[in-house]
Short mmCIF file of N, CA, C and O in Angstrom, two decimals:
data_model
loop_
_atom_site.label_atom_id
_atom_site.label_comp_id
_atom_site.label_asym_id
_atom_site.label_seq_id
_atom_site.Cartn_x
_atom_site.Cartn_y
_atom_site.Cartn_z
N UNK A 260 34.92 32.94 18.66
CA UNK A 260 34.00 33.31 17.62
C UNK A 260 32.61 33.48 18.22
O UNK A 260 32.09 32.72 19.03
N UNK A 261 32.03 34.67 17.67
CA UNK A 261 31.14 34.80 18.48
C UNK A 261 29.59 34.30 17.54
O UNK A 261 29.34 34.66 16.39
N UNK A 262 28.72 33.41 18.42
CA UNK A 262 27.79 32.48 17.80
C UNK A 262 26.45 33.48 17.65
O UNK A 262 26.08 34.10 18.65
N UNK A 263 25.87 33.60 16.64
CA UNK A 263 24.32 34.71 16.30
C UNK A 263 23.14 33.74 17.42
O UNK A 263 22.95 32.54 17.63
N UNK A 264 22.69 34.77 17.84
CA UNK A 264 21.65 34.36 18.41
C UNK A 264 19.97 34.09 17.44
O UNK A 264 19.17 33.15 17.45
N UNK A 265 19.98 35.00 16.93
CA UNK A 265 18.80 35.11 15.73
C UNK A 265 19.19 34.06 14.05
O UNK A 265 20.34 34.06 13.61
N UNK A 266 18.44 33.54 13.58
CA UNK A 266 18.23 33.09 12.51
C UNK A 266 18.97 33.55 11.54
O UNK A 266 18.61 34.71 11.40
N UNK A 267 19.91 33.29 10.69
CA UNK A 267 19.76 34.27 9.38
C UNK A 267 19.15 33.47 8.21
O UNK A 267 19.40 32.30 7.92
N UNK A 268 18.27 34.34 7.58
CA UNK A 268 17.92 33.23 6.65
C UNK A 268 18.39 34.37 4.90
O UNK A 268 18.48 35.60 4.86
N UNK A 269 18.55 33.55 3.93
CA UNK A 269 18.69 34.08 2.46
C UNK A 269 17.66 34.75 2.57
O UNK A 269 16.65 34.58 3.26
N UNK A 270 18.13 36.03 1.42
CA UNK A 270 17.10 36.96 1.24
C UNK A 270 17.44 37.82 0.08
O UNK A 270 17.66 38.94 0.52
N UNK A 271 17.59 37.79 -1.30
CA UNK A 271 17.66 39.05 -2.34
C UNK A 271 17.00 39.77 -2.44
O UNK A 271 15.90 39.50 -2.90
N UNK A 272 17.38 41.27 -1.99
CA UNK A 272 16.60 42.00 -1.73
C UNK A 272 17.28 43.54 -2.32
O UNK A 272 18.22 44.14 -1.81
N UNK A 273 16.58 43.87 -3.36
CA UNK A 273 17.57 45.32 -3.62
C UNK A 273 17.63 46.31 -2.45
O UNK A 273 16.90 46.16 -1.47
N UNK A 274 18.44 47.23 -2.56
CA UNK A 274 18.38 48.36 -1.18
C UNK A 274 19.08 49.13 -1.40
O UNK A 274 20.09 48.83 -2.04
N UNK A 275 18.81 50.71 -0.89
CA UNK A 275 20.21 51.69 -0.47
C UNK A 275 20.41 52.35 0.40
O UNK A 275 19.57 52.94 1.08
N UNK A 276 22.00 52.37 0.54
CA UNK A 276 22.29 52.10 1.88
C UNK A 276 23.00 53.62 1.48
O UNK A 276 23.77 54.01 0.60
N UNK A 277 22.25 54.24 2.69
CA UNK A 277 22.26 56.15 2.78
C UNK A 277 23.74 56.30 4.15
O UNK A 277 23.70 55.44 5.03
N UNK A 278 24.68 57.15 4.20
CA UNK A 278 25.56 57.37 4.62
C UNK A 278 26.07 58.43 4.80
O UNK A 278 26.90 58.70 3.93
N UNK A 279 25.88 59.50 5.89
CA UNK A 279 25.76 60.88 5.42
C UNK A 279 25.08 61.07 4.63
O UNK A 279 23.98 60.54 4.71
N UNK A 280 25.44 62.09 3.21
CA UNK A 280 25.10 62.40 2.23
C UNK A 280 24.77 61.74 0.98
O UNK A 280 24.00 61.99 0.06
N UNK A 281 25.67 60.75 1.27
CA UNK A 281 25.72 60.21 0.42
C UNK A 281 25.28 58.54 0.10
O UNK A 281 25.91 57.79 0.84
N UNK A 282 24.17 57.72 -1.00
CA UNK A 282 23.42 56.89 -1.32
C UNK A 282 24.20 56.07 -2.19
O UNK A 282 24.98 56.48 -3.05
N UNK A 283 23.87 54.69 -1.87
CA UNK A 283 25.03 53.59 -2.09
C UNK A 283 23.71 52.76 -2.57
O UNK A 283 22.68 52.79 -1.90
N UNK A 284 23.84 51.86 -4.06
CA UNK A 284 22.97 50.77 -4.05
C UNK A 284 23.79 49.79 -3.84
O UNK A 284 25.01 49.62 -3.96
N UNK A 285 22.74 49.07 -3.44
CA UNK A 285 22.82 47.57 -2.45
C UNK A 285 22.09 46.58 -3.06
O UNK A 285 21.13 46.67 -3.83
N UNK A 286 22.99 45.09 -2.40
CA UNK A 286 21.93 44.19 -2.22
C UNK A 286 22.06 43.07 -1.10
O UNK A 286 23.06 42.41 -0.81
N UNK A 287 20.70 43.02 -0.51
CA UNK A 287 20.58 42.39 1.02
C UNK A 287 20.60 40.85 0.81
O UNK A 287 19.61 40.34 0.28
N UNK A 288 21.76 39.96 1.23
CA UNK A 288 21.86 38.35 0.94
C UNK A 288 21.36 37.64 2.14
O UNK A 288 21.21 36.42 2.14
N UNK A 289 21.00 38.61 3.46
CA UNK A 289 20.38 37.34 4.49
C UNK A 289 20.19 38.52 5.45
O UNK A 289 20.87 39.54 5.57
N UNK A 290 19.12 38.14 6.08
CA UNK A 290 18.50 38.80 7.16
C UNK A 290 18.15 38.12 8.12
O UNK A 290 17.94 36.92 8.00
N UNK A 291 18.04 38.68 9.10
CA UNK A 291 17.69 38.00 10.69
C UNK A 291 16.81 39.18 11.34
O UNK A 291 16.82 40.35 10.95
N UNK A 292 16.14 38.69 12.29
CA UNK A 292 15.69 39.83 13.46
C UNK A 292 16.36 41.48 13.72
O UNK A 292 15.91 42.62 13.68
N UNK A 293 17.87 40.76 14.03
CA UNK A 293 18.57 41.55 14.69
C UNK A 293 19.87 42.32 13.91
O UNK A 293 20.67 43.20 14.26
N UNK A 294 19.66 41.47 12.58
CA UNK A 294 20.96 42.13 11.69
C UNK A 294 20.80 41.67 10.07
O UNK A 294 19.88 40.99 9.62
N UNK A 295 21.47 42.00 9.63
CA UNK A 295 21.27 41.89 7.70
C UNK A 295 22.99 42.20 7.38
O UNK A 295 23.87 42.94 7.81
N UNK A 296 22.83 41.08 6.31
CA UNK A 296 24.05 41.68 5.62
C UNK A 296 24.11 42.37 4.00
O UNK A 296 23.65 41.72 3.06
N UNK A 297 24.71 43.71 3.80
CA UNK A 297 24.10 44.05 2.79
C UNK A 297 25.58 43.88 1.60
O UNK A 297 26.74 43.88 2.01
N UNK A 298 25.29 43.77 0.43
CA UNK A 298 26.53 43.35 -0.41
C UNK A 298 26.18 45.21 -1.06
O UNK A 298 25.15 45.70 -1.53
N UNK A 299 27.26 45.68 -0.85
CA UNK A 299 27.66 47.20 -1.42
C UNK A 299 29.27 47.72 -1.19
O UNK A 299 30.22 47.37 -0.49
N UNK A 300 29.03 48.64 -2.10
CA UNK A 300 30.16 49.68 -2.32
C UNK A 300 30.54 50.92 -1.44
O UNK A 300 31.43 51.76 -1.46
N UNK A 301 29.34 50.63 -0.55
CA UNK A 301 29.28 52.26 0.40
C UNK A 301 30.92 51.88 1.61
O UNK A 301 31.28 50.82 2.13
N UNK A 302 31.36 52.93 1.63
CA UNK A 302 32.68 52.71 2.48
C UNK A 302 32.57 52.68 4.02
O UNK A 302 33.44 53.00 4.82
N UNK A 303 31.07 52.15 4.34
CA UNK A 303 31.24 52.34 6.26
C UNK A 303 31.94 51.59 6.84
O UNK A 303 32.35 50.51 6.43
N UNK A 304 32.11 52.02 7.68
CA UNK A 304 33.10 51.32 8.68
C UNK A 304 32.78 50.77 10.03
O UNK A 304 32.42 51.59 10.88
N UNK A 305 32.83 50.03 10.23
CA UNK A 305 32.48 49.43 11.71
C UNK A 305 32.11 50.95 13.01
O UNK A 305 32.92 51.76 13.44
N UNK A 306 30.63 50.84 13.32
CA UNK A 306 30.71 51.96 14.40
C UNK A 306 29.57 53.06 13.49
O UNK A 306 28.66 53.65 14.06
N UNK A 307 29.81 53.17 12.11
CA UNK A 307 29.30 54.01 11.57
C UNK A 307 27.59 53.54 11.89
O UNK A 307 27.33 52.42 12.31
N UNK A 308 26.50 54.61 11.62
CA UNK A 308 25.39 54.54 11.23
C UNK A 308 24.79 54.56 10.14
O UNK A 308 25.15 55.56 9.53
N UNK A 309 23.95 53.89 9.48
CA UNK A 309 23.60 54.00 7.98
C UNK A 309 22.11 53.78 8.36
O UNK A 309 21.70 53.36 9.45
N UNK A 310 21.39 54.13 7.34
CA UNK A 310 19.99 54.25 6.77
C UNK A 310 20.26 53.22 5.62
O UNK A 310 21.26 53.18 4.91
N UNK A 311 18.86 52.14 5.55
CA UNK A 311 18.65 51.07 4.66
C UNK A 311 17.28 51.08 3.89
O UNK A 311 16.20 50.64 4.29
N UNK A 312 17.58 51.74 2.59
CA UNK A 312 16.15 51.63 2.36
C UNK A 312 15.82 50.42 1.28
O UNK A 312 16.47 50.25 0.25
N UNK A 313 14.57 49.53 1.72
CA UNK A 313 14.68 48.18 1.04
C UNK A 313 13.42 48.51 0.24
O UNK A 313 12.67 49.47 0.42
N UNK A 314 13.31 47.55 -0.65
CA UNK A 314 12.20 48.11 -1.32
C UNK A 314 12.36 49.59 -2.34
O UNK A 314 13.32 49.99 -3.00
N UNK A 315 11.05 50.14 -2.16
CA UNK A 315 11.14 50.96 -3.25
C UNK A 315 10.05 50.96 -4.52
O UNK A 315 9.98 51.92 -5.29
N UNK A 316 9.27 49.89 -4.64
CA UNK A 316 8.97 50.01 -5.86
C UNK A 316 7.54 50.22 -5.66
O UNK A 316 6.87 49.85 -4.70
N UNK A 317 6.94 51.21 -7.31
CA UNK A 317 6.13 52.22 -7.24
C UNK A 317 4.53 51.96 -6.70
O UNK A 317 3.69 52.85 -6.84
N UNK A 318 4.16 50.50 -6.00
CA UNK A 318 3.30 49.98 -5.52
C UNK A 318 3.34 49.93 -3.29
O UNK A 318 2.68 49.57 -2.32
N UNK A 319 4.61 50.57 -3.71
CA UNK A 319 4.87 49.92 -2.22
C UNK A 319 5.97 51.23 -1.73
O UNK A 319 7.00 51.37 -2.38
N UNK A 320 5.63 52.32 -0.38
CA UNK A 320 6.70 53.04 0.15
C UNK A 320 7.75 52.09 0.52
O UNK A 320 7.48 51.04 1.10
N UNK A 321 9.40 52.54 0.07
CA UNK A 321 10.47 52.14 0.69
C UNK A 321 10.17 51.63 2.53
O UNK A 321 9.50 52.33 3.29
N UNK A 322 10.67 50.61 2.84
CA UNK A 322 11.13 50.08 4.38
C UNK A 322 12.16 50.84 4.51
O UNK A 322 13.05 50.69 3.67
N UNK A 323 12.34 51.83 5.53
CA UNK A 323 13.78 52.15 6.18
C UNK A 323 13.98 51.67 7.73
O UNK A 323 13.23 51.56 8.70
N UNK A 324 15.29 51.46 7.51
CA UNK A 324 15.88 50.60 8.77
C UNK A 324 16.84 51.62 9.00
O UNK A 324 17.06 52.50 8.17
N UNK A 325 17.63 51.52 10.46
CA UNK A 325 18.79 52.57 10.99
C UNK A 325 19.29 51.04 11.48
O UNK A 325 18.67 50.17 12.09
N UNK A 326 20.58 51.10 11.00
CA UNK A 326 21.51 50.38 11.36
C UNK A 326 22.89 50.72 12.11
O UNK A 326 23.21 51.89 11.93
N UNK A 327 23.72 50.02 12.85
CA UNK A 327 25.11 50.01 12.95
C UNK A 327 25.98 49.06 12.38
O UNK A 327 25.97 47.92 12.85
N UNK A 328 26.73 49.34 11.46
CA UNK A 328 27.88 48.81 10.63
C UNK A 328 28.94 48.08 11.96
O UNK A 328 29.69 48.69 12.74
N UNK A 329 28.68 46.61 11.87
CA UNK A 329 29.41 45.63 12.89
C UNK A 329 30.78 45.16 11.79
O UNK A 329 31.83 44.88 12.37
N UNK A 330 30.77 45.10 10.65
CA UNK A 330 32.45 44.38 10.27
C UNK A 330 32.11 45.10 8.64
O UNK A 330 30.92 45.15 8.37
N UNK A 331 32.60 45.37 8.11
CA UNK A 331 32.73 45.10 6.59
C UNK A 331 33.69 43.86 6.15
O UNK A 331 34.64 43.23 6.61
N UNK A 332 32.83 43.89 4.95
CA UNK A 332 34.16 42.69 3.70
C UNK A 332 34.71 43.57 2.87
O UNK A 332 33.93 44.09 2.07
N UNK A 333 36.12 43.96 2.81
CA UNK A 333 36.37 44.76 1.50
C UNK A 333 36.97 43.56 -0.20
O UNK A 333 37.32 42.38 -0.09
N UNK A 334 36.91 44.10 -1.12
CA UNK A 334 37.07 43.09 -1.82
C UNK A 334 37.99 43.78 -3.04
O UNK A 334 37.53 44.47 -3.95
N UNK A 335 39.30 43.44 -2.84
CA UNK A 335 40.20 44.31 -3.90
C UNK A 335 39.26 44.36 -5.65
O UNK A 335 38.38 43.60 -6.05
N UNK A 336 39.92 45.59 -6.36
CA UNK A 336 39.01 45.70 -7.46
C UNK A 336 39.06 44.99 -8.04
O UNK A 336 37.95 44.63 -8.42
N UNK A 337 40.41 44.10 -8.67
CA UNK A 337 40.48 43.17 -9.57
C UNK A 337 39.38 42.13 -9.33
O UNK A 337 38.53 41.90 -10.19
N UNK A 338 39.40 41.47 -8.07
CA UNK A 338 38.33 40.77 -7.79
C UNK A 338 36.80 41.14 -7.67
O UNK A 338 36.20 40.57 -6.76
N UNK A 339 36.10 42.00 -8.46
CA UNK A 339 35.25 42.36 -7.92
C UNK A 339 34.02 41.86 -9.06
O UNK A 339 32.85 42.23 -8.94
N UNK A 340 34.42 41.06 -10.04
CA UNK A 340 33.71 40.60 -11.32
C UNK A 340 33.51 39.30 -10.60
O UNK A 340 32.75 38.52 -11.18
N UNK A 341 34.13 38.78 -9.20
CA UNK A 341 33.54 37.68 -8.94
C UNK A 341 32.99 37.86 -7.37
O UNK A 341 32.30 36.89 -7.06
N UNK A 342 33.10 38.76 -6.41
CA UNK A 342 32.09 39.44 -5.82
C UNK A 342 32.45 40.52 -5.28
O UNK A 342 33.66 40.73 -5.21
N UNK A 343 31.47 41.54 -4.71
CA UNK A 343 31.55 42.27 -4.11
C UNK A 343 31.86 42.34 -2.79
O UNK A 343 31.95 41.21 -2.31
N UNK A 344 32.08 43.27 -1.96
CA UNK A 344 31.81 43.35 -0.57
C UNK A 344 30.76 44.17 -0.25
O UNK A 344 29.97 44.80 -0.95
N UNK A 345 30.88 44.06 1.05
CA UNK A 345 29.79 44.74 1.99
C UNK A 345 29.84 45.07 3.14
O UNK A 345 30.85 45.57 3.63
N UNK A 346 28.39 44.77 3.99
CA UNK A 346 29.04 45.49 5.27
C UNK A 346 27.83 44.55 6.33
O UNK A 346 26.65 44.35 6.04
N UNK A 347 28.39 44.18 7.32
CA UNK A 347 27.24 43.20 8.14
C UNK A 347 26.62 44.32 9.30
O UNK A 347 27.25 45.15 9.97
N UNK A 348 25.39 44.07 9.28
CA UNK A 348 24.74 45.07 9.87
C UNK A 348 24.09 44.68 11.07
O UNK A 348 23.57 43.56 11.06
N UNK A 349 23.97 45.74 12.65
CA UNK A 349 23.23 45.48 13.40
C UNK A 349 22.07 46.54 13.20
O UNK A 349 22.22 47.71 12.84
N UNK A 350 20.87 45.88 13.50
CA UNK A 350 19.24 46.86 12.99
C UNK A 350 19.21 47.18 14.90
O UNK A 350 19.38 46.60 15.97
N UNK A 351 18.83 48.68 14.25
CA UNK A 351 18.53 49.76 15.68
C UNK A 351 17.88 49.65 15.70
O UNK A 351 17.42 49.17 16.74
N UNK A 352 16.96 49.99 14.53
CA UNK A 352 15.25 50.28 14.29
C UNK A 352 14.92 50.03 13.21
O UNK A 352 15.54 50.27 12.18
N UNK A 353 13.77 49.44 13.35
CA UNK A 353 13.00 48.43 12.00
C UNK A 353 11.21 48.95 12.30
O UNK A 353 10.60 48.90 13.37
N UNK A 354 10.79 49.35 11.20
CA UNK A 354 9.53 48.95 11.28
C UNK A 354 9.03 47.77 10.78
O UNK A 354 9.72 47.00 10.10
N UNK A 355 7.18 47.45 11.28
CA UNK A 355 6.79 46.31 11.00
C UNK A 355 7.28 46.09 9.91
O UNK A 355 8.43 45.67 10.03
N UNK A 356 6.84 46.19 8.55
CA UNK A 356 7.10 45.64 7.39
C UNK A 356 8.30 44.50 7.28
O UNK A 356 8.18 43.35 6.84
N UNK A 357 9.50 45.15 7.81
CA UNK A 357 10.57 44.67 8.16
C UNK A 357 10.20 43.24 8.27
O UNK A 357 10.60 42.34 7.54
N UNK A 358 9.24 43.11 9.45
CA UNK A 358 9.16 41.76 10.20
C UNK A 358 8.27 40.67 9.58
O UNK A 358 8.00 39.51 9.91
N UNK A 359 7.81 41.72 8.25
CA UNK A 359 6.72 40.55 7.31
C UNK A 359 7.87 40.34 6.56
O UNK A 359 7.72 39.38 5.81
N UNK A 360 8.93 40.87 6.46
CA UNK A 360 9.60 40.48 4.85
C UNK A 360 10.55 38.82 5.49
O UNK A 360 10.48 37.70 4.97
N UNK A 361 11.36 39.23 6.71
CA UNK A 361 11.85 38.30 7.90
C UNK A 361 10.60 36.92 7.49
O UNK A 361 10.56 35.88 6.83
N UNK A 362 9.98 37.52 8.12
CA UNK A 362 9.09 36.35 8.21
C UNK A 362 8.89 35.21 6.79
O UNK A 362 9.17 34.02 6.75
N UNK A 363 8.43 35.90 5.95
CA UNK A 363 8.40 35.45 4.41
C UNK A 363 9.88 34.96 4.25
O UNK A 363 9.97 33.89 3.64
N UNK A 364 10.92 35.46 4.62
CA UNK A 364 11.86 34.47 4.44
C UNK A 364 12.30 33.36 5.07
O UNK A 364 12.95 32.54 4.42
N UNK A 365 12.04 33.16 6.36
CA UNK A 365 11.99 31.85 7.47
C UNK A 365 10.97 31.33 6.66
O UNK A 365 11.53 30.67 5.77
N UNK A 366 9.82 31.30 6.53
CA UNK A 366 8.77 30.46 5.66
C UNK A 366 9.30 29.77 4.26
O UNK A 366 8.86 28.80 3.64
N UNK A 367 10.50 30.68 3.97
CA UNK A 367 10.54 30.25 2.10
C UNK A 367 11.92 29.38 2.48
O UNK A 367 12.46 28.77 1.56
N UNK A 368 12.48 29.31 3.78
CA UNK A 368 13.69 28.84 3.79
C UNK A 368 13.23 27.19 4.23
O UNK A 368 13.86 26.18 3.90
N UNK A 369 11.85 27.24 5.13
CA UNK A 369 11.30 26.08 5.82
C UNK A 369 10.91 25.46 5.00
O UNK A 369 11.00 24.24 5.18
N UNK A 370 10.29 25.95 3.69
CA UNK A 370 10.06 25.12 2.37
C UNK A 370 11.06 24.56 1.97
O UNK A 370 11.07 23.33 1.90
N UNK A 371 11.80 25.07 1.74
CA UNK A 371 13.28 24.33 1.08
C UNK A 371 13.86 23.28 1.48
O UNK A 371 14.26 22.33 0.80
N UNK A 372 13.94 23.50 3.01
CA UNK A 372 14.37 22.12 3.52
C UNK A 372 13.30 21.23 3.84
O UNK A 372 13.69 20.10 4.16
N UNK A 373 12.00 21.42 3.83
CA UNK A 373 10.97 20.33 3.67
C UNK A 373 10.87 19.60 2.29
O UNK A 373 10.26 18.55 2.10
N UNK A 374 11.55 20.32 1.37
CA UNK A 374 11.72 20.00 0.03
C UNK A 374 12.67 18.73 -0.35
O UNK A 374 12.42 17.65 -0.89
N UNK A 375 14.07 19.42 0.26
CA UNK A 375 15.23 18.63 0.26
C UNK A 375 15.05 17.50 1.45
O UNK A 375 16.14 17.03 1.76
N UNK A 376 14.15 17.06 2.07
CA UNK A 376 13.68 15.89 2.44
C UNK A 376 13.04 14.62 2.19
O UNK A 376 12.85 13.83 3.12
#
């Protein structure tokens, strides 16, 4: 099993995840430096490339990220009222922003367990 080198920390984060032609909404449950996992419907497949656009809202241009699709979760339909799947992602390219949102979440995660202390 292979062990992450980078952090992952929680993160809800809406997003869509662009694939070819075609635009998939998302949502991002943990991020790290070096990878994110996004909970969606888009069908990539390990190897594929996708575009991540986080954010979005009318105060703030979308963050886009270029990713490579490292594993998906598929999740038969019946089951899907109790979760979705997705797809675990390695980040090619990130701009800054990226690294303030990262950041804000290592900070909100360091609270928590200073909390639960």
């Amino acid at each position: 099993m292979k062990t992450r080198l980078d952090p992952r920390f929680k993160k809800r984060l809406s997003c869509r995840v662009k694939q070819e032609q075609r635009s998939y909404a998302g949502m991002i449950l943990d991020v790290s430096r070096t990878g994110l996992f996004v909970q969606t419907s888009a069908g990539a497949k390990p190897g594929d490339e996708v575009e991540v656009l986080l954010g979005g809202r009318a105060e703030a241009a979308p963050v886009a990220l270029t990713a490579e699709v490292v594993w998906q979760r598929r999740v038969p339909h019946q089951l899907r009222v109790i979760g979705e799947g997705g797809v675990g992602l390695k980040i090619r390219y990130a701009p800054e922003p990226y690294y303030a949102i990262l950041a804000d979440a290592a900070q909100a995660a360091t609270a928590r367990r200073q909390r639960s202390i």
